[in-house]
XYZ file of C-alpha atoms in Angstrom:
167
model
C 0.000 0.000 0.000
C 2.869 2.363 0.801
C 4.150 2.038 -2.777
C 0.826 3.369 -4.091
C 1.494 6.731 -2.443
C 4.323 7.464 -4.875
C 3.549 5.197 -7.852
C 3.348 6.474 -11.398
C -0.011 6.298 -13.176
C 0.407 2.733 -14.432
C 1.694 1.453 -11.098
C -1.103 3.241 -9.295
C -3.866 1.834 -11.497
C -2.587 -1.736 -11.434
C -1.789 -1.404 -7.730
C -5.300 -0.256 -6.837
C -6.822 -3.012 -8.941
C -4.619 -5.556 -7.169
C -5.696 -4.151 -3.781
C -9.359 -4.637 -4.718
C -8.715 -8.123 -6.114
C -6.888 -9.164 -2.938
C -9.961 -8.321 -0.841
C -12.257 -10.812 -2.587
C -10.915 -13.978 -0.913
C -11.010 -12.592 2.669
C -14.645 -11.539 2.154
C -15.461 -15.204 1.493
C -13.399 -16.847 4.251
C -15.248 -19.235 6.522
C -18.449 -19.412 4.502
C -20.146 -22.770 4.100
C -21.013 -23.905 0.594
C -24.688 -23.476 1.446
C -24.132 -19.862 2.490
C -21.881 -19.143 -0.500
C -24.781 -20.139 -2.766
C -27.640 -18.788 -0.656
C -30.007 -16.458 -2.482
C -30.725 -13.549 -0.151
C -32.173 -10.950 -2.495
C -35.628 -11.818 -3.849
C -35.290 -9.319 -6.706
C -31.741 -10.473 -7.591
C -31.637 -14.237 -6.992
C -28.379 -14.665 -8.919
C -26.564 -12.316 -6.546
C -24.834 -14.829 -4.312
C -21.304 -14.820 -2.941
C -20.347 -17.644 -5.312
C -22.090 -15.938 -8.226
C -20.238 -12.669 -7.619
C -16.856 -14.420 -7.468
C -17.637 -16.170 -10.749
C -18.794 -12.894 -12.296
C -15.570 -11.151 -11.261
C -13.527 -13.974 -12.798
C -15.311 -13.790 -16.109
C -15.218 -9.990 -16.252
C -11.418 -10.234 -15.906
C -11.359 -12.778 -18.735
C -13.653 -10.727 -20.941
C -11.760 -7.422 -20.649
C -8.190 -8.691 -20.647
C -8.140 -11.978 -22.577
C -10.910 -11.428 -25.109
C -11.046 -7.654 -25.592
C -7.462 -6.576 -24.943
C -5.492 -9.603 -26.110
C -7.993 -10.519 -28.824
C -8.426 -14.189 -27.928
C -11.471 -15.419 -29.859
C -14.455 -16.720 -27.932
C -14.571 -20.430 -28.685
C -17.996 -20.887 -27.152
C -16.597 -22.125 -23.839
C -17.296 -19.009 -21.791
C -20.487 -18.753 -19.780
C -21.430 -15.749 -21.888
C -21.896 -17.970 -24.940
C -22.733 -21.363 -23.432
C -26.376 -20.860 -22.564
C -27.275 -17.560 -24.125
C -28.441 -16.109 -20.784
C -26.982 -12.635 -20.163
C -25.989 -13.593 -16.593
C -24.876 -17.161 -17.299
C -21.637 -16.695 -15.349
C -23.740 -16.339 -12.191
C -25.216 -19.850 -12.472
C -22.696 -21.660 -10.259
C -24.719 -23.942 -7.985
C -22.640 -26.855 -9.282
C -19.319 -25.139 -8.409
C -17.538 -24.934 -5.053
C -16.509 -21.586 -3.635
C -12.843 -22.645 -3.198
C -12.674 -23.638 -6.876
C -14.267 -20.350 -7.929
C -11.812 -18.372 -5.791
C -8.846 -20.297 -7.203
C -10.063 -19.634 -10.753
C -10.513 -15.942 -9.928
C -6.974 -15.675 -8.543
C -5.570 -17.459 -11.599
C -7.524 -15.182 -13.945
C -6.230 -12.085 -12.151
C -2.666 -13.371 -12.546
C -3.291 -13.962 -16.281
C -4.743 -10.465 -16.587
C -1.594 -8.955 -15.088
C 0.575 -11.014 -17.459
C -1.450 -9.672 -20.385
C -1.213 -6.109 -19.079
C 2.580 -6.347 -19.035
C 2.553 -6.265 -22.847
C 0.478 -3.107 -23.204
C 0.839 0.597 -22.491
C -1.932 2.663 -20.922
C -2.628 4.244 -24.299
C -3.015 0.950 -26.186
C -6.586 0.016 -27.073
C -8.433 -3.260 -26.989
C -8.036 -5.560 -29.971
C -11.699 -6.576 -30.011
C -14.340 -3.942 -29.415
C -17.585 -5.454 -28.138
C -20.854 -3.774 -29.067
C -21.207 -0.596 -27.035
C -23.065 2.657 -27.663
C -19.949 4.620 -28.676
C -18.627 1.893 -30.975
C -15.150 2.973 -29.895
C -12.409 0.721 -28.501
C -11.353 1.257 -24.889
C -7.819 2.096 -23.832
C -5.906 0.089 -21.247
C -6.222 3.158 -18.997
C -10.015 3.002 -19.300
C -10.062 -0.771 -18.760
C -8.004 -0.477 -15.569
C -10.207 2.292 -14.208
C -13.311 0.307 -15.096
C -11.967 -2.850 -13.454
C -11.119 -0.959 -10.250
C -14.707 0.315 -10.170
C -16.206 -3.057 -11.102
C -14.234 -4.975 -8.489
C -14.793 -2.393 -5.738
C -18.538 -2.279 -6.455
C -18.837 -6.036 -6.141
C -16.738 -6.014 -2.969
C -19.485 -3.820 -1.545
C -22.044 -6.399 -2.625
C -19.964 -9.117 -0.951
C -19.900 -7.022 2.241
C -23.679 -6.731 2.248
C -24.237 -10.427 1.514
C -21.764 -11.435 4.199
C -23.454 -9.259 6.798
C -26.840 -10.718 5.875
C -25.457 -14.264 6.043
C -23.602 -14.225 9.335
C -23.305 -10.673 10.602
C -19.632 -10.396 9.645
C -18.675 -6.899 8.658
C -15.613 -5.800 6.798
């Protein structure tokens, strides 16, 4: 954390993303499988601890492996398997430890990919978006900090509802 106080822009962005990523596993520590998959929000039944971890993993994959690196989707991602827009959240058949391990591995792959790009480089594959414009690595890093931090807040709320743990 001390290094972030004097880091350059790239070091700061990657550092803050790594800080957010590192908080995911502790938010899940000690949860039973039943609690990790428990649906607590009647209006958002897919929002479970396990579902959020899976979502974070696949968002990493989507932005860094598919969009930035340009790896073609071979139909193996949850986004294309079932055609449901939230397919990555359907993880009742997956254990939380496996999901966390996959998330950590994906984050490591994302950082390896990032090493080959500058902040001004743009994604190789531009998914459909209103602007039609490709995103820069700078934008992607800022977006991923926001995305990860937002879902950490969701994990905080779910954890408090599950067992009263705050953090």
